[in-house]
């Protein structure tokens, strides 16, 4: 069968690192799981689905990706639209689609399909990239941004636009336009502040002094910082996270799972995990530099940015330097869509790397 | 842009991105380093504050018994309905909802609000106290209807003898903000963090340190919903010591009731050791009402009453001693070698100042004829003492009286004892800016001048005559559970035995034929040594004193000091009946009831 081929195609180094991170996340989830082992079992199923799909992507002809890119992008836009009208509401935001047998978050999917569309767009116009192409790229980003922003899911919306802007940047947007856009952004920031929901404004404000509203919007930040800080150098040990098992830490299995990890394993655990993530990043970056064609490069870089902006926003959020915006930690947080999409993303990078010469021709 | 150029830009900008992502990860790790290493102690404390609660445990207050182990101040279990201080309640709505089970009155609500406003550190405040068994049963059965109302069992102080011991035992009260400040200033706050009450007056206040005990606490771990996960530490409280008073509650009852509806005070002291056997201030009040704060109307009624029920007359009531001072003035003369027997005078019924400036009358028109000192005490001859006083002089009179604890505190184990007053030149100059007249010395000698004494001072001085070797302060504590017997030495005044014998004999004669309290000596198996006294409340300005027709409140105070048995003294006392008229006739019988009981009880 394809097993032998699969074994050869997999990047062993990258796959090993990812398995370690996933295992750490699973262990942390097990200690914070108040529902017996239901979450752990469900997460293991998510991982198995994710890895299976990753393998499928690796064995797939990467050219199909190029071919299907616009359809996938448009399909995910429809899913977002569907969420806006019929979405399943939870925690005051409509983010989920409930198909009965499974719930999933289209905003996680769009993190993958937007870079895909952008890669398709730049590859299509390869060798003739003008300002017009960059403006079109901006449009490709703006549509999903708006649809996610009204859910409202500020975190994911900002992430998509960051990823998109990085893609435009590496695609060669001239420096003067970057400078002009930056100045425009600064000038319009008061207006942008005005269109934020009051609770979003409050979240940003409490960032500067979380203790000013310790029981209100600062609560999550404070409890998370307490979890981190009380972990100290070596942590309280696995299963001893009082902030978690006494329920002080909110969302301890999803967005705040790394706070649990920090409380249990301390600063040494945190540094180890960050080094693992950086190794994944550098390995992927190395793979991107070896790629020959515009589509592969831009798609891989976009996917990579999605993962690592997720990492930075999530860690910034739990350590109190960024507002609470509800972005999961890739490969670590509990959550099916996020896990499956992250694993597929890694699979795409692997297959693009494996087929770099093939695609180039 | 051309292909090759694009590739070059892409690679260059890829480098920029790599650097930016690496920097961001480094910033994140520095942030973790700051929180987890630098601020570790701060957040560790925060984490334990989050989950660990300290629950104070109140120590049980020591009980107060009389000398025969009868309970004077008890602790009773009561059921309260209490509300959480942090929550908001619509009290009227709450009262309406509770009505079928427990009636909440306007008074209850006012009391609740008063406590809520003043109470510094409670977590729950009672909306209704002392529920009956039926109310408790009804509430328990319908508990689900009353979310946020807690049924709490507490220990409540109960003063079994109410009025009878009101000033003696005093009462506790709710700790208020001012108390907290005082406690903090005295470094005692640590002992009170679990308590709602502390001693305010009487024994409850003066032995607060002994009775109160030390609080304990429990540390529990709670989750974010405040549910208890486990108990970490339990430090039990140290309960306050029980104490026994020197009071004999049966004697106290007899003394209290002997006043009937009269105002006044009575103190009875064991002359051999200074133990106070009865401590009565009439009228009394029910101290039970003060424990959780008395309502405004009841308080102003008590506070404004003409009979001054809140005044502890024993140690804070100031009275002119009248003729009860004569034995002490006589002793002062004897000790100064003045007017010793066989010195006699012929009393014509009045005394004229040597310079002729003023004439003072004896209480008996026509005088007592020829009297010596013993006779002068027996018949309470004023004329004898006018002359004696003048010769002795105010300075020597006061010196001697001061030795017998007039004009200064006796040192009883109660707070706020008053010193009374021994007036002299300097005092008058200071107070009225007027000179001292010889006539004032003369009337001081018969107890009518500026001199003011407390009933306790009279009783203690009488005990010192009955037993010149009494070397203990007057006191109320017999012993406490954890301490030895009360001992507090106070050397008696030095006195010549012959002199004291003369006074004792003269006082014994007061209850014999011809004495001012002769009626007390009739049909009695033992002898009483006594001295009567009458203190003017109202200056009649030359008019005749007509006891029958004077309004009650202007009548003279009746005073009586005595000890018994006269030959082998055991018990000394002082009685004051306000507006009681002549000393012997109203105060004497009260004293006799006390003696009868005590002598019979002890087979003296």
PDB file of C-alpha atoms in Angstrom, chain B residues 462-561:
ATOM      1  CA  UNK B 462     -16.545  50.370 108.647  1.00  0.00           C
ATOM      2  CA  UNK B 463     -14.880  47.019 108.004  1.00  0.00           C
ATOM      3  CA  UNK B 464     -11.547  48.606 108.954  1.00  0.00           C
ATOM      4  CA  UNK B 465     -13.038  49.682 112.287  1.00  0.00           C
ATOM      5  CA  UNK B 466     -14.554  46.238 112.845  1.00  0.00           C
ATOM      6  CA  UNK B 467     -11.257  44.585 111.992  1.00  0.00           C
ATOM      7  CA  UNK B 468      -8.279  46.987 112.172  1.00  0.00           C
ATOM      8  CA  UNK B 469      -6.100  44.174 110.778  1.00  0.00           C
ATOM      9  CA  UNK B 470      -8.038  43.795 107.502  1.00  0.00           C
ATOM     10  CA  UNK B 471      -5.264  43.850 104.929  1.00  0.00           C
ATOM     11  CA  UNK B 472      -7.101  43.126 101.685  1.00  0.00           C
ATOM     12  CA  UNK B 473      -8.707  45.494  99.211  1.00  0.00           C
ATOM     13  CA  UNK B 474     -12.456  45.172  98.966  1.00  0.00           C
ATOM     14  CA  UNK B 475     -12.976  42.715  96.128  1.00  0.00           C
ATOM     15  CA  UNK B 476     -15.494  40.705  94.156  1.00  0.00           C
ATOM     16  CA  UNK B 477     -13.382  37.920  92.678  1.00  0.00           C
ATOM     17  CA  UNK B 478     -13.229  34.817  94.835  1.00  0.00           C
ATOM     18  CA  UNK B 479     -11.173  32.784  92.378  1.00  0.00           C
ATOM     19  CA  UNK B 480     -10.951  32.023  88.715  1.00  0.00           C
ATOM     20  CA  UNK B 481     -10.760  28.557  87.264  1.00  0.00           C
ATOM     21  CA  UNK B 482      -7.178  28.851  86.244  1.00  0.00           C
ATOM     22  CA  UNK B 483      -5.776  31.128  88.917  1.00  0.00           C
ATOM     23  CA  UNK B 484      -5.272  30.921  92.641  1.00  0.00           C
ATOM     24  CA  UNK B 485      -7.450  32.688  95.181  1.00  0.00           C
ATOM     25  CA  UNK B 486      -7.706  36.429  94.915  1.00  0.00           C
ATOM     26  CA  UNK B 487      -5.025  38.152  96.981  1.00  0.00           C
ATOM     27  CA  UNK B 488      -4.479  41.847  96.849  1.00  0.00           C
ATOM     28  CA  UNK B 489      -2.876  43.260  99.940  1.00  0.00           C
ATOM     29  CA  UNK B 490      -3.604  46.764 101.123  1.00  0.00           C
ATOM     30  CA  UNK B 491      -2.180  47.610 104.549  1.00  0.00           C
ATOM     31  CA  UNK B 492      -4.765  48.932 107.032  1.00  0.00           C
ATOM     32  CA  UNK B 493      -4.215  52.351 108.650  1.00  0.00           C
ATOM     33  CA  UNK B 494      -2.041  52.214 111.775  1.00  0.00           C
ATOM     34  CA  UNK B 495      -4.198  52.727 114.832  1.00  0.00           C
ATOM     35  CA  UNK B 496      -3.948  52.525 118.627  1.00  0.00           C
ATOM     36  CA  UNK B 497      -5.870  49.472 119.872  1.00  0.00           C
ATOM     37  CA  UNK B 498      -7.339  51.361 122.828  1.00  0.00           C
ATOM     38  CA  UNK B 499      -8.688  54.058 120.538  1.00  0.00           C
ATOM     39  CA  UNK B 500     -10.307  51.627 118.140  1.00  0.00           C
ATOM     40  CA  UNK B 501     -11.835  49.754 121.100  1.00  0.00           C
ATOM     41  CA  UNK B 502     -13.454  52.963 122.299  1.00  0.00           C
ATOM     42  CA  UNK B 503     -15.033  53.569 118.897  1.00  0.00           C
ATOM     43  CA  UNK B 504     -16.166  49.937 118.605  1.00  0.00           C
ATOM     44  CA  UNK B 505     -17.786  50.057 122.031  1.00  0.00           C
ATOM     45  CA  UNK B 506     -19.489  53.362 121.277  1.00  0.00           C
ATOM     46  CA  UNK B 507     -20.867  51.955 118.019  1.00  0.00           C
ATOM     47  CA  UNK B 508     -22.092  48.876 119.868  1.00  0.00           C
ATOM     48  CA  UNK B 509     -23.972  51.168 122.237  1.00  0.00           C
ATOM     49  CA  UNK B 510     -25.776  52.820 119.312  1.00  0.00           C
ATOM     50  CA  UNK B 511     -28.097  49.785 119.134  1.00  0.00           C
ATOM     51  CA  UNK B 512     -28.506  49.610 122.907  1.00  0.00           C
ATOM     52  CA  UNK B 513     -30.976  51.542 125.073  1.00  0.00           C
ATOM     53  CA  UNK B 514     -30.658  55.265 124.458  1.00  0.00           C
ATOM     54  CA  UNK B 515     -28.719  54.829 121.199  1.00  0.00           C
ATOM     55  CA  UNK B 516     -29.945  56.294 117.905  1.00  0.00           C
ATOM     56  CA  UNK B 517     -30.697  52.794 116.589  1.00  0.00           C
ATOM     57  CA  UNK B 518     -31.809  51.258 119.849  1.00  0.00           C
ATOM     58  CA  UNK B 519     -34.794  49.588 118.185  1.00  0.00           C
ATOM     59  CA  UNK B 520     -32.405  47.320 116.270  1.00  0.00           C
ATOM     60  CA  UNK B 521     -31.062  45.894 119.491  1.00  0.00           C
ATOM     61  CA  UNK B 522     -34.403  44.589 120.678  1.00  0.00           C
ATOM     62  CA  UNK B 523     -35.216  40.846 120.482  1.00  0.00           C
ATOM     63  CA  UNK B 524     -31.939  39.903 118.880  1.00  0.00           C
ATOM     64  CA  UNK B 525     -29.534  37.074 119.688  1.00  0.00           C
ATOM     65  CA  UNK B 526     -26.402  38.924 118.599  1.00  0.00           C
ATOM     66  CA  UNK B 527     -25.162  42.499 118.924  1.00  0.00           C
ATOM     67  CA  UNK B 528     -24.878  44.989 116.092  1.00  0.00           C
ATOM     68  CA  UNK B 529     -22.378  47.839 116.174  1.00  0.00           C
ATOM     69  CA  UNK B 530     -23.660  50.707 114.075  1.00  0.00           C
ATOM     70  CA  UNK B 531     -23.842  54.386 113.330  1.00  0.00           C
ATOM     71  CA  UNK B 532     -26.822  56.151 111.815  1.00  0.00           C
ATOM     72  CA  UNK B 533     -26.651  59.153 109.559  1.00  0.00           C
ATOM     73  CA  UNK B 534     -28.855  61.609 107.762  1.00  0.00           C
ATOM     74  CA  UNK B 535     -27.646  63.643 104.858  1.00  0.00           C
ATOM     75  CA  UNK B 536     -29.412  66.807 103.791  1.00  0.00           C
ATOM     76  CA  UNK B 537     -30.450  66.812 100.159  1.00  0.00           C
ATOM     77  CA  UNK B 538     -32.066  70.225 100.337  1.00  0.00           C
ATOM     78  CA  UNK B 539     -31.056  73.280 102.276  1.00  0.00           C
ATOM     79  CA  UNK B 540     -34.131  74.460 104.151  1.00  0.00           C
ATOM     80  CA  UNK B 541     -32.743  77.951 104.694  1.00  0.00           C
ATOM     81  CA  UNK B 542     -33.956  78.463 108.206  1.00  0.00           C
ATOM     82  CA  UNK B 543     -37.280  76.669 107.808  1.00  0.00           C
ATOM     83  CA  UNK B 544     -38.115  73.752 110.056  1.00  0.00           C
ATOM     84  CA  UNK B 545     -37.444  70.322 108.550  1.00  0.00           C
ATOM     85  CA  UNK B 546     -40.812  68.598 108.452  1.00  0.00           C
ATOM     86  CA  UNK B 547     -40.275  65.067 107.173  1.00  0.00           C
ATOM     87  CA  UNK B 548     -43.961  64.271 106.829  1.00  0.00           C
ATOM     88  CA  UNK B 549     -44.799  67.132 104.502  1.00  0.00           C
ATOM     89  CA  UNK B 550     -41.678  67.373 102.360  1.00  0.00           C
ATOM     90  CA  UNK B 551     -41.917  66.046  98.792  1.00  0.00           C
ATOM     91  CA  UNK B 552     -40.241  62.645  98.478  1.00  0.00           C
ATOM     92  CA  UNK B 553     -37.341  63.774  96.330  1.00  0.00           C
ATOM     93  CA  UNK B 554     -36.345  66.513  98.788  1.00  0.00           C
ATOM     94  CA  UNK B 555     -36.305  64.231 101.809  1.00  0.00           C
ATOM     95  CA  UNK B 556     -32.962  63.573 103.473  1.00  0.00           C
ATOM     96  CA  UNK B 557     -30.910  60.534 102.553  1.00  0.00           C
ATOM     97  CA  UNK B 558     -30.812  57.873 105.246  1.00  0.00           C
ATOM     98  CA  UNK B 559     -27.393  56.369 105.932  1.00  0.00           C
ATOM     99  CA  UNK B 560     -26.414  53.448 108.073  1.00  0.00           C
ATOM    100  CA  UNK B 561     -23.074  51.771 108.713  1.00  0.00           C
TER     101      UNK B 561
END
